[in-house]
Short mmCIF file of C-alpha atoms in Angstrom, two decimals:
data_model
loop_
_atom_site.label_atom_id
_atom_site.label_comp_id
_atom_site.label_asym_id
_atom_site.label_seq_id
_atom_site.Cartn_x
_atom_site.Cartn_y
_atom_site.Cartn_z
CA MET A 1 -97.37 113.56 -42.11
CA ILE A 2 -96.71 109.81 -41.22
CA GLU A 3 -97.04 108.41 -37.80
CA THR A 4 -94.42 105.74 -37.15
CA GLU A 5 -94.35 103.01 -34.57
CA THR A 6 -93.11 105.39 -31.85
CA ASN A 7 -95.87 107.74 -32.60
CA GLU A 8 -93.39 110.40 -33.77
CA ILE A 9 -94.66 112.43 -36.65
CA GLN A 10 -92.30 112.83 -39.55
CA PHE A 11 -92.62 115.31 -42.15
CA GLY A 12 -91.28 115.18 -45.66
CA GLY A 13 -91.13 117.03 -48.96
CA ALA A 14 -90.63 116.48 -52.51
CA PRO A 15 -87.40 114.62 -53.32
CA THR A 16 -84.67 116.86 -54.76
CA PRO A 17 -83.62 116.47 -58.40
CA GLU A 18 -80.34 114.87 -57.03
CA ASP A 19 -82.48 112.33 -54.91
CA ASP A 20 -84.76 111.48 -57.96
CA PHE A 21 -81.68 111.17 -60.02
CA TYR A 22 -80.02 108.53 -57.72
CA TYR A 23 -83.24 106.78 -57.22
CA GLN A 24 -83.82 106.37 -60.87
CA TRP A 25 -80.05 105.18 -61.22
CA GLY A 26 -80.70 102.71 -58.48
CA GLN A 27 -83.80 101.28 -60.09
CA GLU A 28 -81.97 101.27 -63.55
CA THR A 29 -78.98 99.39 -61.93
CA LEU A 30 -81.23 96.34 -61.47
CA LYS A 31 -82.44 96.28 -64.85
CA GLN A 32 -78.89 96.30 -66.18
CA ASN A 33 -77.76 93.16 -64.53
CA PHE A 34 -78.47 90.99 -67.36
CA ILE A 35 -76.67 93.27 -69.76
CA LEU A 36 -73.70 93.62 -67.26
CA SER A 37 -73.45 89.79 -67.31
CA ASN A 38 -73.24 89.43 -71.01
CA SER A 39 -70.49 92.17 -70.99
CA ILE A 40 -68.37 90.52 -68.38
CA LEU A 41 -68.70 87.39 -70.37
CA SER A 42 -67.46 89.27 -73.56
CA SER A 43 -64.55 91.05 -71.65
CA ILE A 44 -63.47 87.40 -70.34
CA VAL A 45 -63.42 85.99 -73.78
CA THR A 46 -61.36 88.98 -75.26
CA LEU A 47 -59.02 88.87 -72.47
CA SER A 48 -58.58 85.15 -72.61
CA SER A 49 -57.81 85.31 -76.36
CA VAL A 50 -55.22 87.88 -75.76
CA MET A 51 -53.68 85.89 -73.27
CA LEU A 52 -53.42 82.75 -75.17
CA GLY A 53 -51.95 84.98 -78.27
CA GLY A 54 -49.48 86.34 -75.62
CA SER A 55 -48.64 82.82 -74.35
CA ILE A 56 -47.94 81.51 -77.92
CA LEU A 57 -45.51 84.66 -78.45
CA LEU A 58 -43.85 84.15 -75.39
CA ALA A 59 -43.26 80.64 -76.15
CA ASN A 60 -40.58 81.42 -78.75
CA ASP A 61 -37.05 81.64 -77.14
CA ALA A 62 -35.75 83.79 -80.15
CA ILE A 63 -37.74 86.88 -78.97
CA PHE A 64 -37.30 87.15 -75.28
CA PRO A 65 -34.16 86.10 -72.94
CA GLU A 66 -35.56 82.93 -70.89
CA SER A 67 -35.37 85.00 -67.46
CA PHE A 68 -37.95 87.62 -69.07
CA LYS A 69 -40.59 85.10 -69.75
CA LEU A 70 -41.71 84.53 -66.41
CA ILE A 71 -41.90 87.89 -65.16
CA ILE A 72 -43.90 88.96 -68.24
CA ALA A 73 -46.12 85.97 -68.23
CA LEU A 74 -46.87 86.77 -64.40
CA LEU A 75 -47.50 90.36 -64.99
CA PHE A 76 -49.98 89.67 -67.58
CA LEU A 77 -51.79 86.97 -65.49
CA LEU A 78 -51.92 89.40 -62.54
CA ALA A 79 -53.53 92.26 -65.00
CA LEU A 80 -56.00 89.54 -66.04
CA ILE A 81 -57.11 88.63 -62.64
CA VAL A 82 -56.97 92.07 -61.30
CA SER A 83 -59.25 93.30 -64.16
CA PHE A 84 -61.52 90.07 -63.74
CA PHE A 85 -62.19 91.31 -60.23
CA GLY A 86 -62.88 94.57 -61.46
CA ILE A 87 -65.50 93.76 -63.97
CA MET A 88 -67.30 91.82 -61.45
CA PRO A 89 -70.39 93.45 -60.02
CA GLU A 90 -70.15 94.65 -56.41
CA GLU A 91 -72.82 93.06 -54.25
CA SER A 92 -73.97 94.82 -51.15
CA GLU A 93 -77.33 95.58 -49.10
CA VAL A 94 -78.46 99.01 -50.44
CA ASN A 95 -81.92 100.39 -50.03
CA LEU A 96 -83.10 101.45 -53.28
CA ASN A 97 -85.59 103.93 -51.74
CA VAL A 98 -82.83 105.87 -49.96
CA PRO A 99 -81.07 108.02 -52.51
CA GLN A 100 -78.10 108.73 -50.29
CA GLU A 101 -77.37 105.18 -49.93
CA ILE A 102 -77.41 104.80 -53.56
CA LYS A 103 -74.97 107.58 -54.12
CA GLU A 104 -72.88 106.09 -51.32
CA HIS A 105 -72.60 102.83 -52.86
CA LYS A 106 -71.89 104.17 -56.64
CA GLU A 107 -69.26 106.21 -55.31
CA LYS A 108 -67.68 103.48 -53.13
CA THR A 109 -68.08 100.99 -56.33
CA LEU A 110 -66.53 103.42 -58.80
CA LYS A 111 -63.68 104.44 -56.52
CA ALA A 112 -62.78 100.42 -56.29
CA LYS A 113 -63.11 100.00 -60.21
CA ARG A 114 -60.60 102.99 -60.58
CA ARG A 115 -58.37 101.10 -58.43
CA TYR A 116 -58.56 97.93 -60.46
CA ILE A 117 -58.11 99.91 -63.61
CA TRP A 118 -54.99 101.45 -62.33
CA ILE A 119 -53.45 98.11 -60.70
CA SER A 120 -54.16 96.38 -64.07
CA GLY A 121 -53.06 99.06 -66.11
CA MET A 122 -49.69 99.29 -64.45
CA CYS A 123 -49.19 95.63 -64.50
CA MET A 124 -49.58 95.62 -68.29
CA ILE A 125 -47.30 98.55 -68.47
CA ALA A 126 -44.64 97.00 -66.50
CA ALA A 127 -45.13 93.83 -68.65
CA PHE A 128 -44.85 95.60 -72.14
CA ILE A 129 -41.73 97.55 -70.66
CA ILE A 130 -39.97 94.48 -69.57
CA ALA A 131 -40.99 92.65 -72.88
CA PHE A 132 -39.48 95.57 -74.85
CA THR A 133 -36.43 95.62 -72.76
CA GLY A 134 -36.10 91.99 -73.40
CA ILE A 135 -36.29 92.40 -76.99
CA PHE A 136 -33.55 95.02 -77.20
CA ILE A 137 -31.33 92.89 -74.97
CA LYS A 138 -31.99 89.97 -77.32
CA LEU A 139 -31.32 92.12 -80.55
CA PHE A 140 -27.99 93.90 -79.42
CA ARG A 141 -26.61 90.85 -77.81
#
């Protein structure tokens, strides 16, 4: 029994397994920030390397028609930007002592990350389709 400032008596019980799970998950999230930061940096290095290689490939006029290069480069750049925003940790106020708040935050974050994955994936697929179309046009001209 706990008396609050308004002299109301609150009763509580043991946390449910789900409450305990989200409480522990929230506590572990704080511990993982350093690892997540390193992972983000690693991903940025990888994406930057791929974009650099792609830019070198697109610089060759023999591979793609000139009009396709800008569209392909913009789609890869958009995929890079969207994925960059997707890997950034979401900052919000969450009370780590309230499992329901942790659960809602995690669900919201996962939904947003899935949206970033779909958008960046579609941009990359569109860029590859345009690239292969450009190659076929160049080959059969």
